[in-house]
Amino acid sequence: MGRMKFSEIAGCSAATILLGLALSPVGAHATTLSNLIAGSTLIQGDVTFDNFAFTDFFDSETPFAGDRPVSASQIEITTAATASTVSLTATIAPGISIAGAPPGTNLDHIFEFFLDFTVSVAAPSTRQIIGASLGGGDLSASGDAVSEVVFAPGGFSIPGDRLEIFEAPGFVPSSASSDSQSLTAASSYLFEGSIEGNTGVGGMAGLSTFTLTFDLAGNAPPGPAPVPIPASLPLLLGALAGLGLLHRRPRG
């Protein structure tokens, strides 16, 4: 691609750059889980996600061919928000897919990993977390197979309801695509998660994404003010355009 002429930059790109600074929306935040367990933090408005921990079941074992180890570098964590909620989405790439059972054994093919984190409302915001839901997943299972995602508000050591979505053709009920519960209002919660699946002979199971959404009570603090367009912008653009015209004027 050829270089842009100064007159092209002066005549139009300056306006595009300055207007872009003033009007571009702030996008969702994303990073790999490997960055987060190394100490990175995701911040979405007044909500912080940190203290990430990850354990793959196969860290200490050698899987059968056909089992599915999962690496933290294969999981992208993305956050987004509305006026009264904030969500965290985990996306595994490539997606998980397992089938059947190892020949000559009574064992299933499996995937299994654990994902923990803390969600907190950062001071000086006074909002509180009052509920959570789990959904938005694409779990699959057929035949002799189970695929599930389970999260425990406060941690699995604390008795209470769990957020669970699953596909399990051989059980009743056979599936749940979303789950939600109210939480005691608090500014911070630990969430511990277990994600697993297994397949017997003729079974297939898979997973590539799921989302946790947190309900927030109270008014969100005002966001950052938009970058103002300077009052002198028209004069600046006019001057730049003039320089461009001078640049194009033929020399006598």
PDB file of C-alpha atoms in Angstrom:
ATOM      1  CA  MET A   1       0.000   0.000   0.000  1.00  0.00           C
ATOM      2  CA  GLY A   2       1.397   3.432  -0.940  1.00  0.00           C
ATOM      3  CA  ARG A   3       2.066   6.175   1.584  1.00  0.00           C
ATOM      4  CA  MET A   4      -0.673   8.710   2.236  1.00  0.00           C
ATOM      5  CA  LYS A   5       0.075  12.252   1.100  1.00  0.00           C
ATOM      6  CA  PHE A   6       0.252  14.929   3.759  1.00  0.00           C
ATOM      7  CA  SER A   7      -2.635  16.745   2.073  1.00  0.00           C
ATOM      8  CA  GLU A   8      -4.838  13.635   2.481  1.00  0.00           C
ATOM      9  CA  ILE A   9      -3.950  13.395   6.150  1.00  0.00           C
ATOM     10  CA  ALA A  10      -4.490  17.114   6.673  1.00  0.00           C
ATOM     11  CA  GLY A  11      -7.752  17.308   4.749  1.00  0.00           C
ATOM     12  CA  CYS A  12      -9.666  14.385   6.250  1.00  0.00           C
ATOM     13  CA  SER A  13      -7.774  12.094   8.567  1.00  0.00           C
ATOM     14  CA  ALA A  14      -7.253  14.718  11.263  1.00  0.00           C
ATOM     15  CA  ALA A  15     -11.006  15.084  11.608  1.00  0.00           C
ATOM     16  CA  THR A  16     -11.447  11.318  11.686  1.00  0.00           C
ATOM     17  CA  ILE A  17      -8.819  10.894  14.397  1.00  0.00           C
ATOM     18  CA  LEU A  18     -10.158  13.653  16.637  1.00  0.00           C
ATOM     19  CA  LEU A  19     -13.786  12.643  16.212  1.00  0.00           C
ATOM     20  CA  GLY A  20     -12.842   9.041  16.884  1.00  0.00           C
ATOM     21  CA  LEU A  21     -11.297  10.032  20.210  1.00  0.00           C
ATOM     22  CA  ALA A  22     -14.483  11.853  21.152  1.00  0.00           C
ATOM     23  CA  LEU A  23     -17.101   9.362  19.967  1.00  0.00           C
ATOM     24  CA  SER A  24     -15.683   5.813  19.945  1.00  0.00           C
ATOM     25  CA  PRO A  25     -17.483   3.514  22.433  1.00  0.00           C
ATOM     26  CA  VAL A  26     -15.577   1.553  25.033  1.00  0.00           C
ATOM     27  CA  GLY A  27     -15.549  -2.145  24.101  1.00  0.00           C
ATOM     28  CA  ALA A  28     -15.718  -5.237  26.273  1.00  0.00           C
ATOM     29  CA  HIS A  29     -12.563  -6.369  28.035  1.00  0.00           C
ATOM     30  CA  ALA A  30     -10.907  -9.694  27.229  1.00  0.00           C
ATOM     31  CA  THR A  31      -7.742 -11.646  27.928  1.00  0.00           C
ATOM     32  CA  THR A  32      -6.624 -15.248  28.190  1.00  0.00           C
ATOM     33  CA  LEU A  33      -7.066 -17.152  31.421  1.00  0.00           C
ATOM     34  CA  SER A  34      -3.307 -17.764  31.473  1.00  0.00           C
ATOM     35  CA  ASN A  35      -2.771 -13.998  31.849  1.00  0.00           C
ATOM     36  CA  LEU A  36      -5.328 -13.824  34.650  1.00  0.00           C
ATOM     37  CA  ILE A  37      -3.893 -16.675  36.708  1.00  0.00           C
ATOM     38  CA  ALA A  38      -0.512 -14.965  36.328  1.00  0.00           C
ATOM     39  CA  GLY A  39      -1.975 -11.975  38.201  1.00  0.00           C
ATOM     40  CA  SER A  40      -3.798  -9.840  35.636  1.00  0.00           C
ATOM     41  CA  THR A  41      -7.145  -8.250  36.524  1.00  0.00           C
ATOM     42  CA  LEU A  42     -10.230  -7.525  34.433  1.00  0.00           C
ATOM     43  CA  ILE A  43     -12.081  -4.301  35.262  1.00  0.00           C
ATOM     44  CA  GLN A  44     -15.566  -3.628  33.875  1.00  0.00           C
ATOM     45  CA  GLY A  45     -16.804  -0.261  35.122  1.00  0.00           C
ATOM     46  CA  ASP A  46     -16.929  -0.457  38.915  1.00  0.00           C
ATOM     47  CA  VAL A  47     -16.593  -4.270  38.977  1.00  0.00           C
ATOM     48  CA  THR A  48     -13.293  -6.112  39.249  1.00  0.00           C
ATOM     49  CA  PHE A  49     -12.570  -9.755  38.422  1.00  0.00           C
ATOM     50  CA  ASP A  50      -9.375 -11.117  39.979  1.00  0.00           C
ATOM     51  CA  ASN A  51      -7.813 -13.912  42.060  1.00  0.00           C
ATOM     52  CA  PHE A  52      -8.226 -16.345  39.173  1.00  0.00           C
ATOM     53  CA  ALA A  53      -7.212 -19.952  39.760  1.00  0.00           C
ATOM     54  CA  PHE A  54      -7.237 -22.822  37.271  1.00  0.00           C
ATOM     55  CA  THR A  55      -6.564 -26.541  37.582  1.00  0.00           C
ATOM     56  CA  ASP A  56      -6.858 -29.054  34.793  1.00  0.00           C
ATOM     57  CA  PHE A  57      -7.659 -32.566  35.993  1.00  0.00           C
ATOM     58  CA  PHE A  58      -4.871 -33.845  33.769  1.00  0.00           C
ATOM     59  CA  ASP A  59      -2.148 -31.761  35.405  1.00  0.00           C
ATOM     60  CA  SER A  60      -1.222 -34.765  37.524  1.00  0.00           C
ATOM     61  CA  GLU A  61      -2.359 -37.606  35.267  1.00  0.00           C
ATOM     62  CA  THR A  62      -1.771 -38.872  31.764  1.00  0.00           C
ATOM     63  CA  PRO A  63      -5.075 -38.955  29.890  1.00  0.00           C
ATOM     64  CA  PHE A  64      -6.182 -41.754  27.638  1.00  0.00           C
ATOM     65  CA  ALA A  65      -6.093 -40.968  23.949  1.00  0.00           C
ATOM     66  CA  GLY A  66      -9.461 -39.335  23.355  1.00  0.00           C
ATOM     67  CA  ASP A  67      -9.624 -37.547  26.701  1.00  0.00           C
ATOM     68  CA  ARG A  68      -9.412 -33.742  26.505  1.00  0.00           C
ATOM     69  CA  PRO A  69      -6.808 -31.831  28.492  1.00  0.00           C
ATOM     70  CA  VAL A  70      -7.466 -28.074  28.691  1.00  0.00           C
ATOM     71  CA  SER A  71      -4.841 -25.338  28.956  1.00  0.00           C
ATOM     72  CA  ALA A  72      -5.445 -21.922  30.515  1.00  0.00           C
ATOM     73  CA  SER A  73      -4.021 -20.391  27.342  1.00  0.00           C
ATOM     74  CA  GLN A  74      -6.936 -21.955  25.405  1.00  0.00           C
ATOM     75  CA  ILE A  75      -9.572 -20.116  27.466  1.00  0.00           C
ATOM     76  CA  GLU A  76     -10.467 -16.498  26.707  1.00  0.00           C
ATOM     77  CA  ILE A  77     -12.234 -14.544  29.434  1.00  0.00           C
ATOM     78  CA  THR A  78     -14.413 -11.638  28.294  1.00  0.00           C
ATOM     79  CA  THR A  79     -16.438  -9.185  30.368  1.00  0.00           C
ATOM     80  CA  ALA A  80     -19.335  -6.912  29.441  1.00  0.00           C
ATOM     81  CA  ALA A  81     -21.980  -4.888  31.283  1.00  0.00           C
ATOM     82  CA  THR A  82     -25.432  -3.344  31.226  1.00  0.00           C
ATOM     83  CA  ALA A  83     -26.816  -0.697  33.583  1.00  0.00           C
ATOM     84  CA  SER A  84     -27.602  -3.311  36.260  1.00  0.00           C
ATOM     85  CA  THR A  85     -25.497  -6.378  35.416  1.00  0.00           C
ATOM     86  CA  VAL A  86     -21.960  -7.421  34.642  1.00  0.00           C
ATOM     87  CA  SER A  87     -21.066 -10.665  32.922  1.00  0.00           C
ATOM     88  CA  LEU A  88     -18.049 -12.896  32.466  1.00  0.00           C
ATOM     89  CA  THR A  89     -17.823 -15.260  29.500  1.00  0.00           C
ATOM     90  CA  ALA A  90     -15.356 -18.130  29.137  1.00  0.00           C
ATOM     91  CA  THR A  91     -14.629 -19.354  25.617  1.00  0.00           C
ATOM     92  CA  ILE A  92     -12.541 -22.470  25.033  1.00  0.00           C
ATOM     93  CA  ALA A  93     -10.762 -22.609  21.677  1.00  0.00           C
ATOM     94  CA  PRO A  94     -10.596 -25.087  20.148  1.00  0.00           C
ATOM     95  CA  GLY A  95     -13.873 -26.272  21.597  1.00  0.00           C
ATOM     96  CA  ILE A  96     -13.996 -29.475  23.615  1.00  0.00           C
ATOM     97  CA  SER A  97     -15.210 -32.645  21.930  1.00  0.00           C
ATOM     98  CA  ILE A  98     -14.904 -36.179  23.307  1.00  0.00           C
ATOM     99  CA  ALA A  99     -16.487 -39.472  22.271  1.00  0.00           C
ATOM    100  CA  GLY A 100     -16.725 -43.108  23.298  1.00  0.00           C
ATOM    101  CA  ALA A 101     -14.605 -44.933  25.870  1.00  0.00           C
ATOM    102  CA  PRO A 102     -11.079 -46.364  25.875  1.00  0.00           C
ATOM    103  CA  PRO A 103     -11.210 -49.924  24.457  1.00  0.00           C
ATOM    104  CA  GLY A 104     -10.870 -52.700  26.991  1.00  0.00           C
ATOM    105  CA  THR A 105     -11.580 -50.511  30.043  1.00  0.00           C
ATOM    106  CA  ASN A 106     -14.565 -49.662  32.209  1.00  0.00           C
ATOM    107  CA  LEU A 107     -13.567 -45.981  32.171  1.00  0.00           C
ATOM    108  CA  ASP A 108     -15.114 -43.071  30.308  1.00  0.00           C
ATOM    109  CA  HIS A 109     -13.427 -40.508  28.130  1.00  0.00           C
ATOM    110  CA  ILE A 110     -13.470 -37.249  30.077  1.00  0.00           C
ATOM    111  CA  PHE A 111     -12.676 -33.561  30.291  1.00  0.00           C
ATOM    112  CA  GLU A 112     -12.507 -31.859  33.683  1.00  0.00           C
ATOM    113  CA  PHE A 113     -11.082 -28.582  34.922  1.00  0.00           C
ATOM    114  CA  PHE A 114     -11.665 -26.116  37.745  1.00  0.00           C
ATOM    115  CA  LEU A 115     -11.987 -22.335  37.397  1.00  0.00           C
ATOM    116  CA  ASP A 116     -12.207 -19.988  40.400  1.00  0.00           C
ATOM    117  CA  PHE A 117     -12.255 -16.199  40.664  1.00  0.00           C
ATOM    118  CA  THR A 118     -13.441 -13.297  42.804  1.00  0.00           C
ATOM    119  CA  VAL A 119     -15.931 -10.703  41.586  1.00  0.00           C
ATOM    120  CA  SER A 120     -15.950  -7.421  43.532  1.00  0.00           C
ATOM    121  CA  VAL A 121     -17.483  -3.964  43.337  1.00  0.00           C
ATOM    122  CA  ALA A 122     -14.619  -1.516  43.683  1.00  0.00           C
ATOM    123  CA  ALA A 123     -14.772   1.485  46.023  1.00  0.00           C
ATOM    124  CA  PRO A 124     -15.928   4.229  45.977  1.00  0.00           C
ATOM    125  CA  SER A 125     -18.908   2.561  44.269  1.00  0.00           C
ATOM    126  CA  THR A 126     -21.542   1.411  46.762  1.00  0.00           C
ATOM    127  CA  ARG A 127     -23.295  -1.082  44.496  1.00  0.00           C
ATOM    128  CA  GLN A 128     -23.692  -4.645  45.727  1.00  0.00           C
ATOM    129  CA  ILE A 129     -23.932  -8.066  44.099  1.00  0.00           C
ATOM    130  CA  ILE A 130     -27.426  -9.452  44.714  1.00  0.00           C
ATOM    131  CA  GLY A 131     -27.775 -12.347  42.278  1.00  0.00           C
ATOM    132  CA  ALA A 132     -26.053 -14.537  39.740  1.00  0.00           C
ATOM    133  CA  SER A 133     -27.020 -16.649  36.755  1.00  0.00           C
ATOM    134  CA  LEU A 134     -25.222 -19.197  34.610  1.00  0.00           C
ATOM    135  CA  GLY A 135     -26.100 -19.778  30.972  1.00  0.00           C
ATOM    136  CA  GLY A 136     -25.217 -18.860  27.435  1.00  0.00           C
ATOM    137  CA  GLY A 137     -23.410 -22.171  27.079  1.00  0.00           C
ATOM    138  CA  ASP A 138     -23.280 -24.549  24.172  1.00  0.00           C
ATOM    139  CA  LEU A 139     -22.935 -27.803  26.092  1.00  0.00           C
ATOM    140  CA  SER A 140     -23.687 -30.920  24.080  1.00  0.00           C
ATOM    141  CA  ALA A 141     -24.159 -34.589  24.945  1.00  0.00           C
ATOM    142  CA  SER A 142     -25.695 -37.566  23.194  1.00  0.00           C
ATOM    143  CA  GLY A 143     -25.996 -41.245  23.978  1.00  0.00           C
ATOM    144  CA  ASP A 144     -24.138 -42.357  27.096  1.00  0.00           C
ATOM    145  CA  ALA A 145     -22.652 -38.966  27.990  1.00  0.00           C
ATOM    146  CA  VAL A 146     -22.808 -36.010  30.399  1.00  0.00           C
ATOM    147  CA  SER A 147     -21.525 -32.434  30.012  1.00  0.00           C
ATOM    148  CA  GLU A 148     -21.909 -29.893  32.832  1.00  0.00           C
ATOM    149  CA  VAL A 149     -20.774 -26.556  34.253  1.00  0.00           C
ATOM    150  CA  VAL A 150     -21.246 -25.933  37.998  1.00  0.00           C
ATOM    151  CA  PHE A 151     -20.379 -22.820  40.011  1.00  0.00           C
ATOM    152  CA  ALA A 152     -20.616 -22.375  43.778  1.00  0.00           C
ATOM    153  CA  PRO A 153     -21.120 -18.813  45.106  1.00  0.00           C
ATOM    154  CA  GLY A 154     -18.825 -18.514  48.110  1.00  0.00           C
ATOM    155  CA  GLY A 155     -17.028 -21.752  47.249  1.00  0.00           C
ATOM    156  CA  PHE A 156     -17.878 -25.455  47.325  1.00  0.00           C
ATOM    157  CA  SER A 157     -16.994 -25.673  51.034  1.00  0.00           C
ATOM    158  CA  ILE A 158     -20.024 -23.505  51.866  1.00  0.00           C
ATOM    159  CA  PRO A 159     -23.362 -25.368  51.842  1.00  0.00           C
ATOM    160  CA  GLY A 160     -25.975 -23.916  49.524  1.00  0.00           C
ATOM    161  CA  ASP A 161     -27.436 -23.958  46.070  1.00  0.00           C
ATOM    162  CA  ARG A 162     -25.222 -24.290  43.033  1.00  0.00           C
ATOM    163  CA  LEU A 163     -25.497 -22.705  39.628  1.00  0.00           C
ATOM    164  CA  GLU A 164     -25.562 -25.606  37.175  1.00  0.00           C
ATOM    165  CA  ILE A 165     -26.144 -26.141  33.471  1.00  0.00           C
ATOM    166  CA  PHE A 166     -25.863 -29.590  31.896  1.00  0.00           C
ATOM    167  CA  GLU A 167     -26.709 -32.018  29.129  1.00  0.00           C
ATOM    168  CA  ALA A 168     -27.315 -35.602  30.278  1.00  0.00           C
ATOM    169  CA  PRO A 169     -29.513 -37.685  27.923  1.00  0.00           C
ATOM    170  CA  GLY A 170     -29.676 -40.657  30.302  1.00  0.00           C
ATOM    171  CA  PHE A 171     -30.988 -38.678  33.289  1.00  0.00           C
ATOM    172  CA  VAL A 172     -34.194 -36.884  34.271  1.00  0.00           C
ATOM    173  CA  PRO A 173     -34.170 -33.967  33.745  1.00  0.00           C
ATOM    174  CA  SER A 174     -31.909 -34.443  30.758  1.00  0.00           C
ATOM    175  CA  SER A 175     -30.787 -30.830  30.326  1.00  0.00           C
ATOM    176  CA  ALA A 176     -30.656 -27.369  31.853  1.00  0.00           C
ATOM    177  CA  SER A 177     -29.467 -24.445  29.736  1.00  0.00           C
ATOM    178  CA  SER A 178     -29.662 -21.760  32.437  1.00  0.00           C
ATOM    179  CA  ASP A 179     -29.756 -21.426  36.206  1.00  0.00           C
ATOM    180  CA  SER A 180     -29.974 -18.441  38.542  1.00  0.00           C
ATOM    181  CA  GLN A 181     -30.245 -17.565  42.209  1.00  0.00           C
ATOM    182  CA  SER A 182     -30.493 -14.606  44.541  1.00  0.00           C
ATOM    183  CA  LEU A 183     -27.485 -13.822  46.709  1.00  0.00           C
ATOM    184  CA  THR A 184     -27.118 -12.085  50.044  1.00  0.00           C
ATOM    185  CA  ALA A 185     -26.133  -8.537  49.091  1.00  0.00           C
ATOM    186  CA  ALA A 186     -22.361  -8.146  49.290  1.00  0.00           C
ATOM    187  CA  SER A 187     -19.625  -6.162  47.598  1.00  0.00           C
ATOM    188  CA  SER A 188     -17.509  -9.247  46.853  1.00  0.00           C
ATOM    189  CA  TYR A 189     -18.017 -12.941  46.131  1.00  0.00           C
ATOM    190  CA  LEU A 190     -15.753 -15.902  45.528  1.00  0.00           C
ATOM    191  CA  PHE A 191     -16.994 -18.184  42.750  1.00  0.00           C
ATOM    192  CA  GLU A 192     -15.568 -21.683  42.431  1.00  0.00           C
ATOM    193  CA  GLY A 193     -16.356 -23.650  39.281  1.00  0.00           C
ATOM    194  CA  SER A 194     -16.150 -27.219  38.064  1.00  0.00           C
ATOM    195  CA  ILE A 195     -16.454 -27.927  34.335  1.00  0.00           C
ATOM    196  CA  GLU A 196     -16.535 -31.555  33.223  1.00  0.00           C
ATOM    197  CA  GLY A 197     -17.893 -34.144  30.853  1.00  0.00           C
ATOM    198  CA  ASN A 198     -17.651 -37.863  30.278  1.00  0.00           C
ATOM    199  CA  THR A 199     -18.691 -40.318  27.605  1.00  0.00           C
ATOM    200  CA  GLY A 200     -19.273 -44.058  27.531  1.00  0.00           C
ATOM    201  CA  VAL A 201     -19.503 -46.342  24.520  1.00  0.00           C
ATOM    202  CA  GLY A 202     -21.472 -44.586  21.792  1.00  0.00           C
ATOM    203  CA  GLY A 203     -21.608 -41.283  23.656  1.00  0.00           C
ATOM    204  CA  MET A 204     -20.424 -37.821  22.593  1.00  0.00           C
ATOM    205  CA  ALA A 205     -19.985 -34.642  24.665  1.00  0.00           C
ATOM    206  CA  GLY A 206     -18.645 -31.158  24.121  1.00  0.00           C
ATOM    207  CA  LEU A 207     -18.423 -27.546  25.269  1.00  0.00           C
ATOM    208  CA  SER A 208     -16.868 -24.299  24.086  1.00  0.00           C
ATOM    209  CA  THR A 209     -18.461 -21.401  26.004  1.00  0.00           C
ATOM    210  CA  PHE A 210     -20.543 -20.356  29.024  1.00  0.00           C
ATOM    211  CA  THR A 211     -21.441 -17.079  30.749  1.00  0.00           C
ATOM    212  CA  LEU A 212     -21.901 -15.975  34.356  1.00  0.00           C
ATOM    213  CA  THR A 213     -23.999 -12.832  34.863  1.00  0.00           C
ATOM    214  CA  PHE A 214     -24.102 -10.898  38.124  1.00  0.00           C
ATOM    215  CA  ASP A 215     -27.038  -8.698  39.199  1.00  0.00           C
ATOM    216  CA  LEU A 216     -26.080  -5.410  40.850  1.00  0.00           C
ATOM    217  CA  ALA A 217     -28.156  -3.240  43.178  1.00  0.00           C
ATOM    218  CA  GLY A 218     -27.714   0.508  43.419  1.00  0.00           C
ATOM    219  CA  ASN A 219     -26.723   3.177  40.962  1.00  0.00           C
ATOM    220  CA  ALA A 220     -23.606   2.779  38.896  1.00  0.00           C
ATOM    221  CA  PRO A 221     -21.088   5.584  39.287  1.00  0.00           C
ATOM    222  CA  PRO A 222     -20.871   7.906  36.287  1.00  0.00           C
ATOM    223  CA  GLY A 223     -18.582   6.710  33.562  1.00  0.00           C
ATOM    224  CA  PRO A 224     -15.630   8.703  32.232  1.00  0.00           C
ATOM    225  CA  ALA A 225     -16.642  11.912  30.529  1.00  0.00           C
ATOM    226  CA  PRO A 226     -16.409  11.826  26.727  1.00  0.00           C
ATOM    227  CA  VAL A 227     -13.382  13.522  25.271  1.00  0.00           C
ATOM    228  CA  PRO A 228     -14.644  17.001  24.289  1.00  0.00           C
ATOM    229  CA  ILE A 229     -14.188  18.261  20.756  1.00  0.00           C
ATOM    230  CA  PRO A 230     -12.083  21.423  21.084  1.00  0.00           C
ATOM    231  CA  ALA A 231     -13.821  24.660  20.122  1.00  0.00           C
ATOM    232  CA  SER A 232     -10.830  25.418  17.899  1.00  0.00           C
ATOM    233  CA  LEU A 233     -11.292  22.196  15.897  1.00  0.00           C
ATOM    234  CA  PRO A 234     -12.911  23.903  12.865  1.00  0.00           C
ATOM    235  CA  LEU A 235     -10.038  26.428  12.746  1.00  0.00           C
ATOM    236  CA  LEU A 236      -7.479  23.636  13.038  1.00  0.00           C
ATOM    237  CA  LEU A 237      -9.076  21.619  10.267  1.00  0.00           C
ATOM    238  CA  GLY A 238      -9.332  24.691   8.092  1.00  0.00           C
ATOM    239  CA  ALA A 239      -5.634  25.418   8.566  1.00  0.00           C
ATOM    240  CA  LEU A 240      -4.680  21.845   7.772  1.00  0.00           C
ATOM    241  CA  ALA A 241      -6.877  21.855   4.683  1.00  0.00           C
ATOM    242  CA  GLY A 242      -5.255  25.121   3.601  1.00  0.00           C
ATOM    243  CA  LEU A 243      -1.821  23.561   3.914  1.00  0.00           C
ATOM    244  CA  GLY A 244      -3.062  20.749   1.731  1.00  0.00           C
ATOM    245  CA  LEU A 245      -4.225  23.194  -0.951  1.00  0.00           C
ATOM    246  CA  LEU A 246      -0.882  24.959  -0.871  1.00  0.00           C
ATOM    247  CA  HIS A 247       0.841  21.611  -1.222  1.00  0.00           C
ATOM    248  CA  ARG A 248      -1.137  20.846  -4.394  1.00  0.00           C
ATOM    249  CA  ARG A 249      -0.706  24.324  -5.989  1.00  0.00           C
ATOM    250  CA  PRO A 250       1.596  24.096  -9.035  1.00  0.00           C
ATOM    251  CA  ARG A 251       4.830  26.034  -8.772  1.00  0.00           C
ATOM    252  CA  GLY A 252       5.367  28.906 -11.154  1.00  0.00           C
TER     253      GLY A 252
END
